[in-house]
Amino acid sequence: MTTPQPMPPKKQKRVAVFASYSPDGVLPPQVLPYLAGLRPLVEAIVVVCDNDLAPGERAKLDAHADHVIAGRHGEYDFGSYKRGVALARETGLLDRADALILCNDSCYGPVGSFAPMFETMEARGLDFWGGTDSHQFSYHLQSYFVAMTRPVFTSDAFRGFIEGVTKQENVNQVIQKYELGLTKVLREAGFTSGAMVENTLKGVHPKDPSYHNLPALPLYTLERGLPLVKVKALRRSAANIDGQNRVLAWLKENAPDIHDIATSDFDIQRFEDAGRVAFSLIMPTHNRAWCIGRAVASVMAQTHGNFELIIVDDGSTDGTRDLVEREFGAEIAAGRIRYVYLSENLGVCNARNVGLAHARHPWIAYADSDNTMRPQFLTVFANSIIEHGDRDAHYGKFILVGRGSIGATPFNRKTLLEKNFIDLGVFVHRKSLIARFGGFDSNLRRLVDWDLIIRYTGHKAPVFIPMILLDYTDDDGHTDRITIRESYVRANVAICSKYSSKPTVSTVILGYNHVDYITEAIESALAQKGNFTHEILLSDDGSTDGTARIMERYASKNPARIRNISRGGNFGISENYRHCFREAAGNFVAILEGDDYWTDTEKNLRQAEFLTRTPEAQMVFSKIELLNMGNGSRRLLKRQEGLAPLLTGADFAKDENLNPIANLSSAMFRTDLMRNLPSVIYEPRMSEIALGFYIDRMGKIGFIDRVMGVYRLNPTSVWTGASRVSKMAQAVETRRGALRVARSEHRAVLLKRLNERLAMLRDAEDAQTRKPAA
C-alpha cells in the first residue's frame, strides 16, 4: 500500500516591504544581493530608505524594486514598514497578494536561497511567522524578517498597529513598543505564529539570559536553515557568541558569495585574523581533585584552538596530578596542557606567577579549577581583541550557577577603586603587561585579582563584553576556598595604597645585507638619551654579507641594552617586522632600518614624550633627511613642510604621494598597535601609505617638526634600487593595500591616485618594451 504524499504548499503571491538606512545615502553592500535573492519569490518589492539617496543609488534598485521611497523620517524600520505598507495598499499590490513580508537591511543573505524557508514555513499553516523568535521580555518574533498571510495583513489589528507607528526616542523604545508589540497585537487577535528557528535554548539557571537572542548565535541558526546573518553579528564581537572568524569560515565554505560581500568591509574582514590570537591559560590548583577534571574539560572543549593550558599544582597531596594525567594524558603529550608541579605549597599568587613565567603566548587568561568556561570563551575574546586592537585587557560576564546572579558591569575606574566587579576568570590581558606592572602580589592572600586588575587597567580602560562566558561555582561549603580561609578586611586595606611608572621604548633595527651601514644604525640607537627605559632589538633576516656577525658583536658587548633576536634564516621583510613587534617589550616601538641612522640623540625621548602626553596619537614621526648614496647630496622633503602636530587620513589623502611619513625610520608607534596589525598591512610588504590609513582608523598621527634622522637612498634597496617598472608596480600595490584599510571617505582620492600610478606603470612598461636591445 502506497503512503499518500502531502500536497506541496500552494504557490504564494508575496509582496515584500524592505527597510533600509544609510547615513551617507549609499546603499549598504548587503542590500542588492538580499533583494536579488528575494526577487524571484515575490510579486513585488517596495524599498523604503530612511534617508535621501546619493546620486546614482536609486538606479541600482531598478532591477529589484517595483517602488522606492527615500527620505529621512527617523522612525526606524517600523516607520519604513508603515510607509511601504501604505504604498502597497494605495497601488493595489496588496489587493492581489497572499502574503506580506516585512524585512530589512540588518542582515546578509540569502545564504543559499530564501525558497526552502518559505516552503518550510508556509507548509506549517501559520498565520504569521519570522526567521527567529525570542523570549526576552516576552515572546515575540524578531522584526528583521516577518511574513504575514492575507488574513493577518488585512486585519484591523494589523492595520491599526502599523498605521499607529510614530517616532520614538531610541531603538530600545522601538523594540519594546513595536517589535514586541507586533507579535502581542497579532496573537491577541487570535493569529498563530512560529519561527524558522525557534529558541529552545536554556542556560545554567532560569535567570541566565545568554541565549535570548538567537541572531547572536549565527552558526546555530545557519545550520538550522536560516538563510540570514545579522550584519552586527559580523561587525561587533559583542554581538556574536559563535565568533566572527568561525562564522566567516563557515560562509567561505558554504556561501562564498555572501562571504565575499561581507569581507569587502574591512571592519568584518579583519576578524579572519582572530584564529591567530594565541592564549596561555593559567590554572593554579591545590588539592582540587574533586573538581579539576570538569574545569580542565571545559578548557579543552574551546571552539578556539590556539591556546595552551598551564596547570600549576601548588603542592597537592590528594591525587590531583594522577587524575589529570590519567584523564588528559593525550593533551599533555600533545603539549596543549603543561603540568607544573611545585613540591611545596607556595600560595595562589606564587602559583599564578609560576604559570605566567611559563606562558608562551601573548594573551593571558585565567582558569580556576572549580569553575567552567563556556565553549566560546576564547573565541569571543579573540574576536574582541581583533575588534579593539588598541586595548590591553578585556573582560566579560559570569554567572553564579547556584543563585543565577550575574557579575560584571561596564567599566568605571572610580567604581573599580572602590570595589571589584571584574572576576579574574573572565579577564584577559596582554602578557606584556606583566613586565610593565608586575605579576601577582605574593604579599596578598586575598583580593589578588582585584589588585592585578587595578594595575592592569589604570593606563587604559579594558573592553567590556556583555556576555556570560563563565559558569562560576558559588558553593562556599568547601573550606579550601580563599573566600573562606582569608580575611577580606586585611586584604582590602592592603590594596588601598600603590602604583606608578615611566615610558619604555623598544628600538627595532632590521637588517638584510647592510654590512656597510649597520654599525652607524646601531651606534645612533645606542646614542639615544633621556628619562626612558630603552631596549634595542637587532633582527637580521638571513644576510650573507657579515651583517649578522656585526649584530652578534654589538649584542655581546651591550647585554644590558641590546637583544639579538635574529633567527638565522631569511623570512622576508614582513615576517621580520612581525617578529620584531612580537618581541618588543616597550610600550612604544621605534623602527630603524639597517641602512638608515638617527642624528638627534633625543629622538626617542621626544617621540615617547609626545605619545605619552597625546593619548589620541597612535604614532608620531619626524622630519627625515634624504641622503643620495649615488652622489652624496642631501635634501629635505617638501611634503613635510607645514604639517600640523596632529594629522589624520585626510592629511595623507591631500599629499600627492599619500605619504607624509616617507620612511619608517622616522617613526615611533604604540607597540600594541603594531603587534596587532591585520595581515593585509603586510601584503605584499608593509608600506607607510597603508599603515598611515590604517592608523587613521585607530587614532591620530603625530608629527614633530624637527629633522631627527637620515634616510639613505640606497641603490641596492627594494625601492631606490628598483627599475621604473618595478617602482610603479610597487606603488600600485601599496595604493591597493591602502584602499583595503582606509576609511570610506578617503576611497575616492585613493582610487584616483591608484589609477594615476596604473597609468604610469603602463607607460613605463611601454617604454621598456620600446627600448632597443643593447
Coordinates of C-alpha atoms in Angstrom, one line a residue, residues 74-307:
G74 CA 13.7 58.9 11.7
E75 CA 11.1 56.3 12.8
Y76 CA 13.5 53.4 12.4
D77 CA 12.4 50.2 10.5
F78 CA 8.9 50.3 11.6
G79 CA 8.5 53.8 10.2
S80 CA 9.7 52.4 6.9
Y81 CA 7.4 49.4 7.2
K82 CA 4.5 51.8 7.8
R83 CA 5.3 53.8 4.7
G84 CA 5.9 50.7 2.5
V85 CA 2.6 49.0 3.5
A86 CA 0.7 52.2 2.9
L87 CA 2.1 52.5 -0.6
A88 CA 1.4 48.8 -1.3
R89 CA -2.2 49.4 -0.3
E90 CA -2.6 52.5 -2.4
T91 CA -1.1 50.9 -5.5
G92 CA -3.2 47.8 -5.2
L93 CA -0.3 45.5 -4.6
L94 CA -1.9 44.1 -1.5
D95 CA -5.3 43.6 -3.2
R96 CA -3.9 40.5 -5.1
A97 CA -1.3 39.4 -2.5
D98 CA -1.4 36.2 -0.4
A99 CA 1.5 37.2 1.9
L100 CA 3.2 40.4 3.1
I101 CA 6.9 40.2 4.0
L102 CA 8.5 42.8 6.3
C103 CA 12.3 42.7 6.1
N104 CA 15.3 45.0 6.4
D105 CA 18.9 45.5 5.6
S106 CA 20.2 44.4 9.0
C107 CA 21.2 41.0 7.5
Y108 CA 23.4 39.5 4.9
G109 CA 21.6 37.0 2.7
P110 CA 20.2 34.9 1.4
V111 CA 22.6 32.1 2.3
G112 CA 21.7 29.8 -0.5
S113 CA 18.1 30.7 -1.2
F114 CA 15.0 32.0 0.6
A115 CA 13.0 29.3 -1.1
P116 CA 13.5 26.5 1.5
M117 CA 12.5 28.8 4.3
F118 CA 9.3 29.9 2.5
E119 CA 8.4 26.3 1.7
T120 CA 9.0 25.1 5.2
M121 CA 7.2 27.8 7.0
E122 CA 4.2 28.1 4.6
A123 CA 3.7 24.4 4.9
R124 CA 3.1 24.8 8.6
G125 CA -0.1 26.7 8.0
L126 CA 0.8 29.6 10.4
D127 CA -0.9 33.0 10.2
F128 CA 2.4 34.8 10.6
W129 CA 6.0 33.7 11.1
G130 CA 9.5 35.0 11.3
G131 CA 13.1 34.0 11.0
T132 CA 13.7 33.7 14.7
D133 CA 11.8 34.3 17.9
S134 CA 12.8 35.5 21.3
H135 CA 11.6 35.2 24.9
Q136 CA 13.5 38.2 26.1
F137 CA 11.0 40.5 27.9
S138 CA 8.2 38.5 26.3
Y139 CA 7.7 36.1 23.4
H140 CA 7.9 37.8 20.1
L141 CA 9.1 37.3 16.5
Q142 CA 12.2 39.3 15.8
S143 CA 11.3 42.0 13.3
Y144 CA 14.2 41.8 10.8
F145 CA 12.0 39.2 8.9
V146 CA 8.3 38.7 9.4
A147 CA 5.8 37.1 7.0
M148 CA 2.1 37.5 7.3
T149 CA -0.8 35.8 5.5
R150 CA -3.6 37.7 3.9
P151 CA -6.0 37.3 6.9
V152 CA -3.3 39.0 9.1
F153 CA -2.3 41.9 6.9
T154 CA -5.9 42.7 6.0
S155 CA -7.0 42.6 9.7
D156 CA -8.0 45.6 11.7
A157 CA -5.4 44.5 14.3
F158 CA -2.5 44.8 11.9
R159 CA -3.8 47.9 10.2
G160 CA -4.3 49.7 13.5
F161 CA -0.9 48.7 14.6
I162 CA 1.1 49.7 11.5
E163 CA -0.7 52.9 11.0
G164 CA -0.1 53.8 14.6
V165 CA 3.7 53.7 14.4
T166 CA 5.2 57.0 15.5
K167 CA 8.7 58.4 16.1
Q168 CA 10.4 57.0 19.3
E169 CA 13.4 58.5 21.1
N170 CA 15.7 55.5 20.7
V171 CA 15.9 52.0 19.3
N172 CA 15.2 50.4 22.7
Q173 CA 11.8 52.0 22.7
V174 CA 11.2 50.8 19.2
I175 CA 11.9 47.3 20.3
Q176 CA 9.7 47.5 23.3
K177 CA 6.8 49.2 21.6
Y178 CA 6.9 47.8 18.1
E179 CA 9.0 44.6 17.8
L180 CA 7.4 43.1 20.9
G181 CA 4.1 44.9 20.2
L182 CA 3.6 43.4 16.8
T183 CA 3.6 39.8 18.0
K184 CA 1.5 40.7 21.0
V185 CA -1.2 42.5 19.0
L186 CA -1.5 39.8 16.4
R187 CA -1.6 36.9 18.9
E188 CA -4.2 38.7 21.0
A189 CA -6.2 39.0 17.7
G190 CA -6.2 35.2 17.6
F191 CA -3.5 34.6 15.0
T192 CA -1.0 31.8 15.2
S193 CA 2.8 32.3 14.9
G194 CA 6.1 30.5 14.7
A195 CA 9.7 30.9 13.6
M196 CA 12.0 29.2 11.2
V197 CA 14.5 28.7 14.1
E198 CA 12.7 28.6 17.4
N199 CA 14.5 29.4 20.6
T200 CA 14.5 26.4 22.8
L201 CA 18.0 27.0 24.3
K202 CA 18.4 27.3 28.1
G203 CA 21.3 28.4 30.3
V204 CA 22.6 27.0 33.5
H205 CA 19.9 28.8 35.6
P206 CA 16.4 30.2 34.8
K207 CA 17.9 33.7 35.2
D208 CA 20.6 33.0 32.6
P209 CA 19.9 35.4 29.6
S210 CA 22.7 34.0 27.4
Y211 CA 20.6 32.5 24.7
H212 CA 17.7 35.0 24.5
N213 CA 18.9 36.4 21.2
L214 CA 19.3 33.8 18.5
P215 CA 20.9 36.1 15.9
A216 CA 23.9 36.3 18.3
L217 CA 24.4 32.5 17.6
P218 CA 24.7 32.7 13.8
L219 CA 26.3 29.3 13.4
Y220 CA 23.4 27.7 15.3
T221 CA 20.8 29.4 13.1
L222 CA 22.6 28.9 9.8
E223 CA 23.0 25.2 10.5
R224 CA 19.2 25.0 11.1
G225 CA 18.4 26.6 7.8
L226 CA 18.0 30.3 8.5
P227 CA 19.3 32.0 5.3
L228 CA 20.3 35.2 7.0
V229 CA 23.2 36.5 9.1
K230 CA 22.9 39.7 11.1
V231 CA 25.3 42.4 9.9
K232 CA 26.1 43.4 13.5
A233 CA 26.9 39.7 14.3
L234 CA 29.8 40.1 11.8
R235 CA 30.8 43.6 12.7
R236 CA 30.7 43.6 16.5
S237 CA 32.3 40.9 18.6
A238 CA 29.9 41.6 21.5
A239 CA 27.0 40.6 19.2
N240 CA 28.3 37.2 18.2
I241 CA 28.7 34.3 20.7
D242 CA 29.9 31.9 18.0
G243 CA 32.7 34.3 16.9
Q244 CA 33.1 36.3 13.7
N245 CA 36.0 34.3 12.4
R246 CA 34.2 31.0 12.8
V247 CA 31.1 32.3 11.0
L248 CA 33.2 33.8 8.2
A249 CA 34.9 30.4 7.8
W250 CA 31.5 28.7 7.6
L251 CA 30.3 31.2 5.0
K252 CA 33.5 30.8 3.0
E253 CA 32.9 27.1 2.7
N254 CA 29.1 27.1 2.4
A255 CA 28.2 30.5 0.9
P256 CA 31.2 32.1 -0.7
D257 CA 29.1 34.8 -2.4
I258 CA 27.9 36.1 1.0
H259 CA 31.4 35.7 2.4
D260 CA 32.9 37.9 -0.3
I261 CA 30.2 40.6 0.1
A262 CA 30.8 40.6 3.9
T263 CA 34.5 40.7 3.8
S264 CA 34.6 43.6 1.3
D265 CA 34.0 45.5 4.5
F266 CA 37.4 45.9 6.3
D267 CA 35.6 46.0 9.7
I268 CA 34.4 42.5 9.0
Q269 CA 37.4 41.1 7.0
R270 CA 39.8 41.8 9.9
F271 CA 38.1 39.2 12.0
E272 CA 39.5 36.5 9.8
D273 CA 42.8 37.0 11.7
A274 CA 41.1 36.0 15.0
G275 CA 42.4 32.5 14.7
R276 CA 45.9 33.9 15.0
V277 CA 45.3 35.2 18.5
A278 CA 47.1 32.9 21.0
F279 CA 46.3 32.4 24.7
S280 CA 48.1 31.0 27.6
L281 CA 45.6 29.9 30.3
I282 CA 46.9 29.7 33.9
M283 CA 45.2 27.3 36.2
P284 CA 46.6 27.1 39.8
T285 CA 45.4 24.2 41.9
H286 CA 45.8 22.8 45.3
N287 CA 44.0 19.7 46.4
R288 CA 41.2 20.1 43.9
A289 CA 40.9 16.5 42.6
W290 CA 37.2 16.7 43.5
C291 CA 36.5 19.3 40.8
I292 CA 39.5 20.0 38.5
G293 CA 38.5 17.4 35.8
R294 CA 35.4 19.3 34.9
A295 CA 37.3 22.6 34.7
V296 CA 40.1 21.2 32.5
A297 CA 37.5 19.6 30.2
S298 CA 35.8 22.9 29.7
V299 CA 39.1 24.4 28.6
M300 CA 39.8 21.5 26.2
A301 CA 36.3 22.0 24.7
Q302 CA 37.0 25.5 23.5
T303 CA 36.0 26.4 19.9
H304 CA 39.1 28.5 19.6
G305 CA 42.1 26.1 19.3
N306 CA 45.1 28.5 19.6
F307 CA 45.9 28.1 23.3

